[in-house]
Amino acid sequence: KLSPFNVNIFLLFPADILHEIELGVWKAIYMRILRCQGQALIDEFDRHFRNVPSFGRDTIRKFSTNSSEIKRMAA
């Protein structure tokens, strides 16, 4: 219905940044930045995530693995 007005409907919706940047590319950049910081900072980073308390059953769960490895990422 908008074509008579020369409106491209796909330009009306802003693109999500996670869909603009491929998840694999983001993971590679993220891993490189973390590795450049050194193991001591990576260990501190992981410790901070593990110290986040859980909230509810389905909202915020415990980070049981190292967050720096970013396994099981949800997008």
PDB file of C-alpha atoms in Angstrom:
ATOM      1  CA  LYS A   1       0.000   0.000   0.000  1.00  0.00           C
ATOM      2  CA  LEU A   2       2.977   2.334   0.455  1.00  0.00           C
ATOM      3  CA  SER A   3       4.495   1.726  -2.980  1.00  0.00           C
ATOM      4  CA  PRO A   4       2.463   4.515  -4.648  1.00  0.00           C
ATOM      5  CA  PHE A   5       4.175   6.922  -2.237  1.00  0.00           C
ATOM      6  CA  ASN A   6       7.632   5.588  -3.155  1.00  0.00           C
ATOM      7  CA  VAL A   7       8.263   4.356   0.413  1.00  0.00           C
ATOM      8  CA  ASN A   8      10.612   1.439   1.017  1.00  0.00           C
ATOM      9  CA  ILE A   9       9.132  -0.376   4.015  1.00  0.00           C
ATOM     10  CA  PHE A  10      12.490  -1.973   4.873  1.00  0.00           C
ATOM     11  CA  LEU A  11      14.004   1.452   5.550  1.00  0.00           C
ATOM     12  CA  LEU A  12      11.332   2.188   8.175  1.00  0.00           C
ATOM     13  CA  PHE A  13      12.737  -0.332  10.662  1.00  0.00           C
ATOM     14  CA  PRO A  14      16.215   0.212  12.128  1.00  0.00           C
ATOM     15  CA  ALA A  15      18.459  -2.824  11.863  1.00  0.00           C
ATOM     16  CA  ASP A  16      19.522  -4.580  15.035  1.00  0.00           C
ATOM     17  CA  ILE A  17      23.282  -4.270  15.592  1.00  0.00           C
ATOM     18  CA  LEU A  18      23.604  -8.001  16.368  1.00  0.00           C
ATOM     19  CA  HIS A  19      22.126  -8.777  12.985  1.00  0.00           C
ATOM     20  CA  GLU A  20      24.385  -6.292  11.234  1.00  0.00           C
ATOM     21  CA  ILE A  21      27.546  -7.781  12.725  1.00  0.00           C
ATOM     22  CA  GLU A  22      27.850 -11.503  12.290  1.00  0.00           C
ATOM     23  CA  LEU A  23      28.062 -13.278  15.637  1.00  0.00           C
ATOM     24  CA  GLY A  24      31.291 -15.024  14.662  1.00  0.00           C
ATOM     25  CA  VAL A  25      32.968 -11.714  13.850  1.00  0.00           C
ATOM     26  CA  TRP A  26      31.890 -10.222  17.177  1.00  0.00           C
ATOM     27  CA  LYS A  27      33.146 -13.288  19.047  1.00  0.00           C
ATOM     28  CA  ALA A  28      36.570 -13.074  17.357  1.00  0.00           C
ATOM     29  CA  ILE A  29      36.923  -9.368  18.180  1.00  0.00           C
ATOM     30  CA  TYR A  30      35.750  -9.928  21.762  1.00  0.00           C
ATOM     31  CA  MET A  31      38.192 -12.797  22.286  1.00  0.00           C
ATOM     32  CA  ARG A  32      41.088 -10.780  20.848  1.00  0.00           C
ATOM     33  CA  ILE A  33      40.375  -7.817  23.126  1.00  0.00           C
ATOM     34  CA  LEU A  34      40.185 -10.086  26.176  1.00  0.00           C
ATOM     35  CA  ARG A  35      43.387 -11.947  25.334  1.00  0.00           C
ATOM     36  CA  CYS A  36      45.269  -8.652  24.938  1.00  0.00           C
ATOM     37  CA  GLN A  37      44.349  -7.758  28.524  1.00  0.00           C
ATOM     38  CA  GLY A  38      46.257 -10.650  30.075  1.00  0.00           C
ATOM     39  CA  GLN A  39      45.211 -13.671  32.114  1.00  0.00           C
ATOM     40  CA  ALA A  40      44.925 -11.823  35.444  1.00  0.00           C
ATOM     41  CA  LEU A  41      42.298  -9.446  34.062  1.00  0.00           C
ATOM     42  CA  ILE A  42      40.452 -12.305  32.346  1.00  0.00           C
ATOM     43  CA  ASP A  43      40.289 -14.176  35.666  1.00  0.00           C
ATOM     44  CA  GLU A  44      38.928 -11.064  37.387  1.00  0.00           C
ATOM     45  CA  PHE A  45      36.364 -10.604  34.592  1.00  0.00           C
ATOM     46  CA  ASP A  46      35.173 -14.206  35.009  1.00  0.00           C
ATOM     47  CA  ARG A  47      35.053 -13.836  38.803  1.00  0.00           C
ATOM     48  CA  HIS A  48      32.805 -10.768  38.508  1.00  0.00           C
ATOM     49  CA  PHE A  49      30.350 -12.666  36.306  1.00  0.00           C
ATOM     50  CA  ARG A  50      30.316 -15.665  38.660  1.00  0.00           C
ATOM     51  CA  ASN A  51      29.538 -13.328  41.589  1.00  0.00           C
ATOM     52  CA  VAL A  52      26.344 -12.049  39.940  1.00  0.00           C
ATOM     53  CA  PRO A  53      23.513 -13.500  42.048  1.00  0.00           C
ATOM     54  CA  SER A  54      20.755 -15.426  40.344  1.00  0.00           C
ATOM     55  CA  PHE A  55      17.347 -13.808  40.137  1.00  0.00           C
ATOM     56  CA  GLY A  56      14.223 -15.886  39.685  1.00  0.00           C
ATOM     57  CA  ARG A  57      14.112 -19.183  37.855  1.00  0.00           C
ATOM     58  CA  ASP A  58      14.016 -17.939  34.295  1.00  0.00           C
ATOM     59  CA  THR A  59      15.459 -14.430  34.478  1.00  0.00           C
ATOM     60  CA  ILE A  60      19.110 -14.257  35.514  1.00  0.00           C
ATOM     61  CA  ARG A  61      20.894 -17.546  36.019  1.00  0.00           C
ATOM     62  CA  LYS A  62      24.254 -18.286  37.601  1.00  0.00           C
ATOM     63  CA  PHE A  63      27.282 -17.996  35.317  1.00  0.00           C
ATOM     64  CA  SER A  64      28.816 -21.393  35.969  1.00  0.00           C
ATOM     65  CA  THR A  65      31.403 -21.349  33.181  1.00  0.00           C
ATOM     66  CA  ASN A  66      34.009 -18.768  32.314  1.00  0.00           C
ATOM     67  CA  SER A  67      32.250 -15.862  30.649  1.00  0.00           C
ATOM     68  CA  SER A  68      35.416 -14.973  28.778  1.00  0.00           C
ATOM     69  CA  GLU A  69      35.045 -18.146  26.708  1.00  0.00           C
ATOM     70  CA  ILE A  70      31.579 -16.968  25.559  1.00  0.00           C
ATOM     71  CA  LYS A  71      30.250 -20.449  24.982  1.00  0.00           C
ATOM     72  CA  ARG A  72      26.491 -20.934  24.620  1.00  0.00           C
ATOM     73  CA  MET A  73      25.860 -17.323  23.605  1.00  0.00           C
ATOM     74  CA  ALA A  74      22.254 -16.385  23.044  1.00  0.00           C
ATOM     75  CA  ALA A  75      21.445 -13.844  20.377  1.00  0.00           C
TER      76      ALA A  75
END
